[in-house]
Coordinates of C-alpha atoms and ligand atoms in Angstrom, one line a residue:
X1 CA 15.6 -30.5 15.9
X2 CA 11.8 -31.6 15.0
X3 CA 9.6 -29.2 14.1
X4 CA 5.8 -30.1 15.7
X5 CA 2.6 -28.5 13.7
X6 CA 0.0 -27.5 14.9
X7 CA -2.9 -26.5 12.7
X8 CA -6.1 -24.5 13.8
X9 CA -8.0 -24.0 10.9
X10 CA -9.7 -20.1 10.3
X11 CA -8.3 -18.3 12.9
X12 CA -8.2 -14.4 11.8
X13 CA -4.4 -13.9 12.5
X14 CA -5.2 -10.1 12.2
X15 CA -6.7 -10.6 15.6
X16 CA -3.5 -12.7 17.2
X17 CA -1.2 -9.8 15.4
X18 CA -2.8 -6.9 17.7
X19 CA -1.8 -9.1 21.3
X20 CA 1.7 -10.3 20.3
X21 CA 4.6 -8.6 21.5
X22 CA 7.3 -6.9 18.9
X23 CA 9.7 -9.3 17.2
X24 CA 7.7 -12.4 18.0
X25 CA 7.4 -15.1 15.4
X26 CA 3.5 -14.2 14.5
X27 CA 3.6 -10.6 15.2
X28 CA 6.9 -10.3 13.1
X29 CA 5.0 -12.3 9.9
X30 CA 7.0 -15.2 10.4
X31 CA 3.8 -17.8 11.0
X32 CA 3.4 -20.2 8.5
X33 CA -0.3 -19.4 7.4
X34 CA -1.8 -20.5 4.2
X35 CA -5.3 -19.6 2.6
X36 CA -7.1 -22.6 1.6
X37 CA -9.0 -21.7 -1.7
X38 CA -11.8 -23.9 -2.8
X39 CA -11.8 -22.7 -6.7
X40 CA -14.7 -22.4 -9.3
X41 CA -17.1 -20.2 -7.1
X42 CA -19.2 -18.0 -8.5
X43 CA -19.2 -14.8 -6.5
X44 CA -21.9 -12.8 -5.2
X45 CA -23.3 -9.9 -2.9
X46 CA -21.0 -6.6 -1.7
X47 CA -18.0 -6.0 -0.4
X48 CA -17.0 -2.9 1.3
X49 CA -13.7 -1.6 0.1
X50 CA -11.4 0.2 3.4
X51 CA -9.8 3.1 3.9
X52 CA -6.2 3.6 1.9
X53 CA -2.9 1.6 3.5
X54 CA -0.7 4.3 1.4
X55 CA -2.6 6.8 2.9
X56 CA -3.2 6.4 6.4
X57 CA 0.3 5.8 6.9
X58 CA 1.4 8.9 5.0
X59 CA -1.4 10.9 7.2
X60 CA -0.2 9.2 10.5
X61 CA 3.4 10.4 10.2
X62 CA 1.5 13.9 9.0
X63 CA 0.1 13.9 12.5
X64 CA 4.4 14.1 13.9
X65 CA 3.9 17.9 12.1
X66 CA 0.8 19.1 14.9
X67 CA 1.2 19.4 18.5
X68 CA -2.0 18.7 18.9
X69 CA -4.4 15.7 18.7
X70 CA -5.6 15.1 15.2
X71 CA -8.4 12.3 14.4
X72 CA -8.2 10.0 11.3
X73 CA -11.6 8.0 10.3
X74 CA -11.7 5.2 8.2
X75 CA -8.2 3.7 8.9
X76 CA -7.9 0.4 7.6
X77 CA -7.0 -2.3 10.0
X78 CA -3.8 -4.4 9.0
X79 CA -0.4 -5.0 10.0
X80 CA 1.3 -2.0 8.2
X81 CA -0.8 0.5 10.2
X82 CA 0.1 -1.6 13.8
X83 CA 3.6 -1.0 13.0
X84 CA 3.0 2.6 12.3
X85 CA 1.3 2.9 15.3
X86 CA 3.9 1.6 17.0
X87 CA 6.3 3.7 15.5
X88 CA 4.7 6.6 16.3
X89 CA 4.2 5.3 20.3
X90 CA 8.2 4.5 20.2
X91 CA 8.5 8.6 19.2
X92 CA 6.2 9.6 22.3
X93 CA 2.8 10.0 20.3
X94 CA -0.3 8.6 22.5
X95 CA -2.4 6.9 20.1
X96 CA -5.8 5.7 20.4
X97 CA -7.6 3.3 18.3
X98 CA -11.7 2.8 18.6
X99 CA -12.4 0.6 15.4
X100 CA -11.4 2.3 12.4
X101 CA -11.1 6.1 14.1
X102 CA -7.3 6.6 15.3
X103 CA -6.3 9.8 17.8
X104 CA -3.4 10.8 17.6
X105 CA -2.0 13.0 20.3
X106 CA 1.5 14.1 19.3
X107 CA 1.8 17.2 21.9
X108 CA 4.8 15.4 23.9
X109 CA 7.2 13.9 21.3
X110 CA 10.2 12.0 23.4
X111 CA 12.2 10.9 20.9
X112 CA 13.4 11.8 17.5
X113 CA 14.7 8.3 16.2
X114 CA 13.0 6.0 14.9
X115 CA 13.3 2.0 16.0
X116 CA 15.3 -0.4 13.4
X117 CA 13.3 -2.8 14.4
X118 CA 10.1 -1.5 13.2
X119 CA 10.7 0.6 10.2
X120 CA 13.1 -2.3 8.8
X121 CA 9.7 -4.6 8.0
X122 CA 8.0 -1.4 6.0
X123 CA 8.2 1.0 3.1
X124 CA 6.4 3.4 4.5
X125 CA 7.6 4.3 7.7
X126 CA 10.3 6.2 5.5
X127 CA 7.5 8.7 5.9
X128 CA 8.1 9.9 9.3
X129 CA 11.3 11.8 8.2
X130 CA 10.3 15.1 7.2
X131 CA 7.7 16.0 9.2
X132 CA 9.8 14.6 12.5
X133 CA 12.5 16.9 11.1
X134 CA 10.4 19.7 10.7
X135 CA 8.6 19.6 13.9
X136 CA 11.8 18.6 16.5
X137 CA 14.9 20.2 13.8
X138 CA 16.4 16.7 13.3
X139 CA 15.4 12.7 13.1
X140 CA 17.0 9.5 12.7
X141 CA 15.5 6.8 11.1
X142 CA 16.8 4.0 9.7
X143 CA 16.7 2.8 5.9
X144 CA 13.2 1.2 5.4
X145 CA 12.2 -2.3 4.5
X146 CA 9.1 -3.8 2.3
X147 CA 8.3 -5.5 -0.2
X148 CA 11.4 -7.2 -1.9
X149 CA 10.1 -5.6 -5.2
X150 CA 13.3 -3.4 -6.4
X151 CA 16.0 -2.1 -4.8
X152 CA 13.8 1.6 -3.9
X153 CA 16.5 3.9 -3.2
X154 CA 15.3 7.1 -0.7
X155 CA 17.9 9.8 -2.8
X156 CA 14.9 11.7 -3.7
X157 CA 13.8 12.0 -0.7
X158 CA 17.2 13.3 0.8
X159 CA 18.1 15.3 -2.0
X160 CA 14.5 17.1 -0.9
X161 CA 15.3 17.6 2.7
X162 CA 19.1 18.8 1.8
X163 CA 17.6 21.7 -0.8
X164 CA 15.2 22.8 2.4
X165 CA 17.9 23.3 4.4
X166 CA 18.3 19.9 6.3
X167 CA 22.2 18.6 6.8
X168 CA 21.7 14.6 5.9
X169 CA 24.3 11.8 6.4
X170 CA 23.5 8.0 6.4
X171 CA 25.9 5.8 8.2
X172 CA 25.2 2.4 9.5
X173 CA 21.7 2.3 7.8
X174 CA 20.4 5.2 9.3
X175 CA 19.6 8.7 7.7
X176 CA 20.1 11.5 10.0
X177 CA 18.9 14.6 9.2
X178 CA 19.3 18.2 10.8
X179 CA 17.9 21.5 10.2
X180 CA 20.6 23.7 9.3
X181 CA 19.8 26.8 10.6
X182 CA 18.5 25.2 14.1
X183 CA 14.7 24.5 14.4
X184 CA 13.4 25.5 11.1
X185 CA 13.6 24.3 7.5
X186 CA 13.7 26.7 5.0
X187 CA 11.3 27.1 1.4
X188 CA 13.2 25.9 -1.6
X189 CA 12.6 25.2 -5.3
X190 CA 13.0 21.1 -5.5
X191 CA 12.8 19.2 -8.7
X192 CA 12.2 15.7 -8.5
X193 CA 14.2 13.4 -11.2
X194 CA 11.2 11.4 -11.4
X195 CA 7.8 11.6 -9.8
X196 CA 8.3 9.5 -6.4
X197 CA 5.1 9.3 -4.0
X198 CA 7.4 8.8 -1.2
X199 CA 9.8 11.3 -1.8
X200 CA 6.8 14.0 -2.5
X201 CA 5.0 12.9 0.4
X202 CA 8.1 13.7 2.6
X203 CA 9.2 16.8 1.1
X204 CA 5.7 18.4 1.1
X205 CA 5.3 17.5 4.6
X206 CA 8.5 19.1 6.1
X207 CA 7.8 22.3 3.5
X208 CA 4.4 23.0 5.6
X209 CA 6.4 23.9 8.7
X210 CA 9.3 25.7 6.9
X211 CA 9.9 29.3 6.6
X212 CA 8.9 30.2 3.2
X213 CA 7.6 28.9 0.2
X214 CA 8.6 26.0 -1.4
X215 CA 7.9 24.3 -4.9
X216 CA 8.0 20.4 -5.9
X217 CA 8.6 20.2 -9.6
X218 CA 7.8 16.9 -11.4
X219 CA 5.4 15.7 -8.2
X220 CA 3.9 12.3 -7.8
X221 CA 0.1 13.1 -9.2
X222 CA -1.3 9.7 -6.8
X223 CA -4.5 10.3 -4.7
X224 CA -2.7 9.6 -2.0
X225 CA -0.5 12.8 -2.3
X226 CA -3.9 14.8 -2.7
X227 CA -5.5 13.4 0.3
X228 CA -2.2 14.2 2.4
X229 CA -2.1 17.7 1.3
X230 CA -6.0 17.6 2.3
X231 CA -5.1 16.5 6.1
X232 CA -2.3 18.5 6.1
X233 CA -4.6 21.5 5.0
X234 CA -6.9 20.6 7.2
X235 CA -4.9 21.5 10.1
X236 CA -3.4 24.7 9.1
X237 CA -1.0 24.2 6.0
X238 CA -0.9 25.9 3.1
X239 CA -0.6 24.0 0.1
X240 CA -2.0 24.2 -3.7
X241 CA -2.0 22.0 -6.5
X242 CA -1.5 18.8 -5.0
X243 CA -2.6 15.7 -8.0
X244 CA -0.8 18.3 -10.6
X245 CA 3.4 17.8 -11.4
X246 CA 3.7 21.2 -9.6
X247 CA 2.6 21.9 -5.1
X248 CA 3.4 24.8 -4.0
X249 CA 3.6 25.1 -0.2
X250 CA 3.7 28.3 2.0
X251 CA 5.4 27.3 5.4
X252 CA 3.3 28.4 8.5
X253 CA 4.4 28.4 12.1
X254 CA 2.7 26.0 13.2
X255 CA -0.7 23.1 12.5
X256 CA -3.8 22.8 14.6
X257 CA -6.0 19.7 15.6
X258 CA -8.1 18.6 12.8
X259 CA -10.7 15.4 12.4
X260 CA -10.2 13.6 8.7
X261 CA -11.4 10.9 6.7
X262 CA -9.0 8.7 4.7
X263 CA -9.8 7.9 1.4
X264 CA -10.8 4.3 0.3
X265 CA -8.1 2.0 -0.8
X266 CA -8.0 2.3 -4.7
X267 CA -6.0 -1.5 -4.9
X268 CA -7.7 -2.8 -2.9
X269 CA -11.1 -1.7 -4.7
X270 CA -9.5 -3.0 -8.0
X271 CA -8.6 -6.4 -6.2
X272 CA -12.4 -7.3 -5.5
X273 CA -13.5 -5.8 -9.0
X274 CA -10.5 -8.8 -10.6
X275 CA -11.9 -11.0 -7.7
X276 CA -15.4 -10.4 -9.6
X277 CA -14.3 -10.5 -12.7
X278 CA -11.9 -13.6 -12.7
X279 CA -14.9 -15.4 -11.5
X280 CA -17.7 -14.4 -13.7
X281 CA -19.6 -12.9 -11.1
X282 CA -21.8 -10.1 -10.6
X283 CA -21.0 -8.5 -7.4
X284 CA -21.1 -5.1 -5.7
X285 CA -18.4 -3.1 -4.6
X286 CA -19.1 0.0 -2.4
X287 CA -17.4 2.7 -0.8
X288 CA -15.0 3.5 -3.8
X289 CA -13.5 6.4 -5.5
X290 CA -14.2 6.0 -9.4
X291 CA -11.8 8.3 -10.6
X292 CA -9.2 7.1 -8.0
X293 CA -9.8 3.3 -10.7
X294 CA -10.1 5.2 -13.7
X295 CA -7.2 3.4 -15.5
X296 CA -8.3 -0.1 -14.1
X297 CA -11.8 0.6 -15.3
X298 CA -10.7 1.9 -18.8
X299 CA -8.6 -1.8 -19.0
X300 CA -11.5 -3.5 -18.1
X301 CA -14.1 -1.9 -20.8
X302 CA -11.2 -2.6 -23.1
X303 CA -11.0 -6.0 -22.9
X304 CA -14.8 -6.9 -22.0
X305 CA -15.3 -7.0 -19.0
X306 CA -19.1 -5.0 -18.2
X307 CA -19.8 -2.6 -15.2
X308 CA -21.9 -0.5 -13.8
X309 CA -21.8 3.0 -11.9
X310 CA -24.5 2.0 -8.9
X311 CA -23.8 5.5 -7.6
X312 CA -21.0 8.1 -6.8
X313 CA -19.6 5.5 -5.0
X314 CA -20.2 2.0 -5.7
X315 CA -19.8 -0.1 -9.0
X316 CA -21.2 -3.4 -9.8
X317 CA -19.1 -5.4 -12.0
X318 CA -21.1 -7.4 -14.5
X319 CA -20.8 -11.2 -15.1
X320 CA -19.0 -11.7 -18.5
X321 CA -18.4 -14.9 -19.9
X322 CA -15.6 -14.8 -21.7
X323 CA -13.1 -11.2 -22.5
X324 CA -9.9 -10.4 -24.3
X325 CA -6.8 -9.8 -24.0
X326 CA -5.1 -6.6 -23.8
X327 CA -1.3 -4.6 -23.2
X328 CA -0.8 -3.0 -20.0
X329 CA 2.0 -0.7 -18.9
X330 CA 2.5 0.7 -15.3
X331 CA 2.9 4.5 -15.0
X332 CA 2.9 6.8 -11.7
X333 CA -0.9 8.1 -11.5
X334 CA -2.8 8.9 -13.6
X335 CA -1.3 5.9 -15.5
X336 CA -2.1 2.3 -14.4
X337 CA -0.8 1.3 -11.0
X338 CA 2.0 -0.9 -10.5
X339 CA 0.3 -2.2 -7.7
X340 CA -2.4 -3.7 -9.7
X341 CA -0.6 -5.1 -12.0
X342 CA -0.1 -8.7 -10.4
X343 CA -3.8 -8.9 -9.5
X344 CA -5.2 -7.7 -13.3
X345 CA -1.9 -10.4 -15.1
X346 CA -4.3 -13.4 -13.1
X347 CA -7.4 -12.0 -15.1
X348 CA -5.1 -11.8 -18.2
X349 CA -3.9 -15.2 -17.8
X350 CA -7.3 -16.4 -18.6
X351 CA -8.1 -14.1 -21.4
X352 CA -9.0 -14.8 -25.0
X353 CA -5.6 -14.3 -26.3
X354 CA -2.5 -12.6 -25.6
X355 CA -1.4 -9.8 -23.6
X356 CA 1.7 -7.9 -22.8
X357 CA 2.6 -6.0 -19.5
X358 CA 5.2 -3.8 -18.9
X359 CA 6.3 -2.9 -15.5
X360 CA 8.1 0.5 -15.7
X361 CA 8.5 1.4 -12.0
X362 CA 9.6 -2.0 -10.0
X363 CA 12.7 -3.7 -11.7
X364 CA 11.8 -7.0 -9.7
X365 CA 7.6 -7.1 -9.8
X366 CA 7.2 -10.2 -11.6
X367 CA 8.0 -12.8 -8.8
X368 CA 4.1 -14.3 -8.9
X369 CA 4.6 -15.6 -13.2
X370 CA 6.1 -18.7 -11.5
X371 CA 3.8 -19.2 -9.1
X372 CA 0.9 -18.3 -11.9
X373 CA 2.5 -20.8 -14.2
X374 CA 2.1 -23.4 -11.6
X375 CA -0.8 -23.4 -11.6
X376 CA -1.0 -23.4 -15.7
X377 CA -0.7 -19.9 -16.7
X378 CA 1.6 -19.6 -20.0
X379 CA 3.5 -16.6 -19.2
X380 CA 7.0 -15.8 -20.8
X381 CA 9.0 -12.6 -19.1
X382 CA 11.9 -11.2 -20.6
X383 CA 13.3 -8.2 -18.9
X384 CA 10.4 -6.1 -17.4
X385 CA 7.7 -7.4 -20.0
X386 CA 6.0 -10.3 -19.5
X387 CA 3.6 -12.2 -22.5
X388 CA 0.9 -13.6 -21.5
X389 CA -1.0 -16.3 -24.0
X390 CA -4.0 -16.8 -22.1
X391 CA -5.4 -20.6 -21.3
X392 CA -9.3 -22.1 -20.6
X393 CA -8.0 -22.6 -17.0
X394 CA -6.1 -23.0 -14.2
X395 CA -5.6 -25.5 -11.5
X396 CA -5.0 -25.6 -8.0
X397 CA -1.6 -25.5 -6.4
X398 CA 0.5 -24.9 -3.8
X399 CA 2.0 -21.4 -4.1
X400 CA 3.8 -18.5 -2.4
X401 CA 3.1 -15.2 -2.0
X402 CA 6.1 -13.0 -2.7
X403 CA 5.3 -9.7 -1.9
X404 CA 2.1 -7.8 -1.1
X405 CA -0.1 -7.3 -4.6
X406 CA 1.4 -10.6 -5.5
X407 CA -0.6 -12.5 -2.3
X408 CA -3.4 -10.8 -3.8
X409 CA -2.3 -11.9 -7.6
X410 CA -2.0 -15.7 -6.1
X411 CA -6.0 -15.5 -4.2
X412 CA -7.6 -14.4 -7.4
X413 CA -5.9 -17.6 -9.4
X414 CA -6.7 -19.0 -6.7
X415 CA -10.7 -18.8 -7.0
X416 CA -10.9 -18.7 -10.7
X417 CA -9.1 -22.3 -10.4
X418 CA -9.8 -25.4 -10.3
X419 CA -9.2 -27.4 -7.7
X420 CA -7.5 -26.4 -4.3
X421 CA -4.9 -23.7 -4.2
X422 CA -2.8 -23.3 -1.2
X423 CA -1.4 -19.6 -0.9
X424 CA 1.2 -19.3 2.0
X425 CA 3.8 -16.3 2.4
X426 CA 0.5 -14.0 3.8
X427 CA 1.9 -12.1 6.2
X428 CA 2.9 -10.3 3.0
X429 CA -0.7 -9.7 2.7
X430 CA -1.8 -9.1 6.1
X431 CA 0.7 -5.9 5.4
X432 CA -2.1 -4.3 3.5
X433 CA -5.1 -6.2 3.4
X434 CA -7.7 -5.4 5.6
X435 CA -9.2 -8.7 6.5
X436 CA -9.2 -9.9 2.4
X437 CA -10.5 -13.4 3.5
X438 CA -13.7 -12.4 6.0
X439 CA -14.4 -9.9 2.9
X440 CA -14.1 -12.6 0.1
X441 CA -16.0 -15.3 1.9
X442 CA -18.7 -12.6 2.5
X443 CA -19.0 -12.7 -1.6
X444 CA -19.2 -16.2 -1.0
X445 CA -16.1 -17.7 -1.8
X446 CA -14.5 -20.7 -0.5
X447 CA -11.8 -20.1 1.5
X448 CA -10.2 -20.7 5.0
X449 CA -7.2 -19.3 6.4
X450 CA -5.0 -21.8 8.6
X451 CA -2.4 -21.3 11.2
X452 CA 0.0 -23.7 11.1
X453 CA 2.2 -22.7 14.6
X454 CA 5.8 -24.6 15.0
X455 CA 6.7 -26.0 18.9
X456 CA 10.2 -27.4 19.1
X457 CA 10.5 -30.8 20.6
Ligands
UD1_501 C1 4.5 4.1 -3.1 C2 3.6 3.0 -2.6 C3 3.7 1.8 -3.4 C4 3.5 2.1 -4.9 C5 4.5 3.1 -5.3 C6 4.3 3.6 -6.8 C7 3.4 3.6 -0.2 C8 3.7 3.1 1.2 N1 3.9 2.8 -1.2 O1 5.8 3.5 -2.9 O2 2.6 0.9 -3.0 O3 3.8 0.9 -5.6 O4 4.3 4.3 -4.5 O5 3.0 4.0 -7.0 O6 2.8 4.6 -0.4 N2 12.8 6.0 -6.4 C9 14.1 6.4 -6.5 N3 14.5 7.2 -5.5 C10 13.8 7.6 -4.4 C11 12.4 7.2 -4.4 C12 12.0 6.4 -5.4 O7 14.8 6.1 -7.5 O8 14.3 8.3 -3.6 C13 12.2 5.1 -7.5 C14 11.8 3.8 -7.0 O9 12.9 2.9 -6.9 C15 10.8 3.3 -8.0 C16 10.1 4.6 -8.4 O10 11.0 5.7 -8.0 O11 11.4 2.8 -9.1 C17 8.8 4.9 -7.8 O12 8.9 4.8 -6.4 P1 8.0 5.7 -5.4 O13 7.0 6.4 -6.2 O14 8.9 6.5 -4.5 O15 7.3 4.6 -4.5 P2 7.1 4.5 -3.0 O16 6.8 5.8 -2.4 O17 8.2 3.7 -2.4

């Protein structure tokens, strides 16, 4: 067989995902796309950061739990939140998109099991299992995909539906779960072995629709979990204490419409403040949460990299010519995100001096050292840690994205390099970027995306 190549340079493949039908090569990830970076660019000007992957996709499968239509604003637009949406539509919800506001109109749900094909290729759609259980009194949905970052088990997630009440079996990759008592789940004391934002996402969602009270011990803390308990709230639920280790949830009958705003993406604030950084420009990034980057912005003063607070909402990182380097560990919130921890090792790998990370959550999170030492970085991992000696530079390669925060590990090498680098693997981060490349050549850098489509002949 020959392959054939065509290559049309800067077409936004974001765009071409939308039209494609389900399981095609392009809409499925499978094009062979690279990012072109020109390195050595200073940055400048603003970027506006999106609303939060992790989020909207938790609050979209919160919408399952309302029988009537709830509006989401400030939904990001990437390929993680298309395949949501298409999940949803496959479960009968009519979803409208104008922009970045999303109705959702769940009032006629037809089905309650969820498509292989679509949850395999994301994390997140794990999400849909409580509140479809507590809404319809049973769901199927397969075991999800994602990122190949660790093997991510879901037992805290069943274990959580089973101590509400919910009979759970998983045979031939899909979880099945019933109410046991018929319709409703019932309030239940659940302790959680460790603090999983999935798992507490799922169980607080089926508790709002459960007779009773119910109590998650040991919760996930993330921003994420607090603006889900805010939509959930706003349409009716009773729940306290969401961002502590301990929610508290009174079951109600039922949830009313509601109109919500999703909070702005934390990683990918932090990727544009590296972005910045890693280039030793000053540019401004709006539309932020500060205490959402608290722990990035702690790392940063640490090792000497300047900022400054523009206003409740917008921070302009400060050109700094040289900074240090520092240990990092990863901890669930409010410890420093896994997710930034590919992204912020880039910075480190040009640091004055050495650093250590840790990676406590994600037993296979390291997959971008060898693409960073490509292109010069002297990184040395050893189990979860990796040591980092930093270098004066890096150069341009060819190199592959592995997973999502490690596309976005790969572009900020990428402009802090010299040379050309050549990123490919991005449907990994056309997952959960909402048009990275438009953003970043807004702040002037030099990049193109090209499509390089295959035709048999
Ligand atoms: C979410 C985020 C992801 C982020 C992660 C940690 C979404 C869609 N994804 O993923 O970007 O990196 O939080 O902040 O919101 N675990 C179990 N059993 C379970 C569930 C989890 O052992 O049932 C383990 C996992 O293997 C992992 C750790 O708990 O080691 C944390 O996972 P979790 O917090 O659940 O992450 P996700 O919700 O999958």
């Amino acid at each position: 067989m020959i392959l054939r190549y065509l290559v049309i340079e800067g077409i936004a493949i974001s765009s071409v995902l939308g039209s494609l039908a389900p399981g095609s090569a392009i809409s499925s990830g499978l094009a062979d796309d690279v990012l072109k970076i020109q390195g050595g660019k200073i940055l400048s000007g603003q970027v506006t950061i999106s609303g939060a992957k992790n989020s909207a996709l938790a609050l979209m499968a919160g919408t399952l739990l309302c029988s009537e239509t709830c509006q989401l604003q400030n939904v990001p637009s990437l390929v993680d939140i298309r395949l949501m949406t298409k999940i949803l539509t496959a479960l009968g919800v009519r979803v409208t998109t104008n922009g970045d506001v999303v109705q959702f109109d769940p009032s006629h749900l037809t089905s309650t099991e969820a498509p292989y094909e679509l949850v395999s290729k994301m994390r997140g759609s794990f999400f849909i299992l409580g509140p479809l259980l507590a809404r319809m009194g049973e769901a199927r949905v397969p075991m999800p995909g994602g990122c190949s970052i660790g093997s991510r088990p879901v037992d805290l997630h069943v274990r959580g539906l089973q101590s509400l009440g919910a009979d759970v079996t998983i045979e031939h990759g899909v979880v099945h779960a019933r109410a046991k008592n018929g319709k409703r789940l019932v309030g239940a004391s659940v302790y959680l072995d460790s603090p999983s934002v999935g798992a507490t996402e799922n169980i607080m969602m089926a508790a709002t629709l459960a007779d009773g009270e119910t109590i998650i011990e040991n919760a996930a803390q993330e921003p994420e979990i607090v603006d889900l308990a805010g939509f959930c709230n706003a349409m009716g639920a009773k729940i306290q204490g969401a961002g502590t280790h301990r929610i508290v949830i009174q079951g109600v009958e039922k949830l009313h419409a509601t109109d919500y705003r999703v909070i702005p993406d934390r990683v990918e604030a932090a990727t544009f403040i590296l972005a910045g950084a890693i280039t030793r420009s000053t540019i401004l990034v709006n539309q932020i949460n500060l205490s959402h980057i608290a722990p990035i912005l702690a790392k940063l003063k640490e090792i000497g990299i300047g900022y400054e607070i523009e206003s409740p909402t917008s921070l302009r990182v400060m050109r700094s010519a040289s900074y240090r380097g520092t240990d990092i560990e990863t901890l669930p919130h409010p410890g420093f995100p896994t997710d930034v921890q590919s992204p912020f090792m880039s910075l480190l790998a040009l640091a004055d001096g050495n650093s250590v990370v840790t990676e406590t959550l994600f037993e296979n999170r390291f997959m971008h050292v060898a693409e960073l030492t490509r292109m010069g970085a002297d990184i040395k991992v050893k189990g979860n840690v990796a040591m980092i000696r930093g270098v004066a530079s890096l150069s341009g390669a060819p190199v592959i994205a592995t997973d999502l925060r490690a596309s976005a590990a790969l572009v900020i090498a990428g402009l802090a390099a010299d040379g050309e680098t050549i990123v490919s693997g991005l449907h990994h981060m056309d997952r959960g970027y909402d048009r990275l490349e438009a953003k970043m050549q807004g702040l002037g850098a030099n990049l193109i995306r090209t499509t390089i489509a295959q035709s048999n002949a």
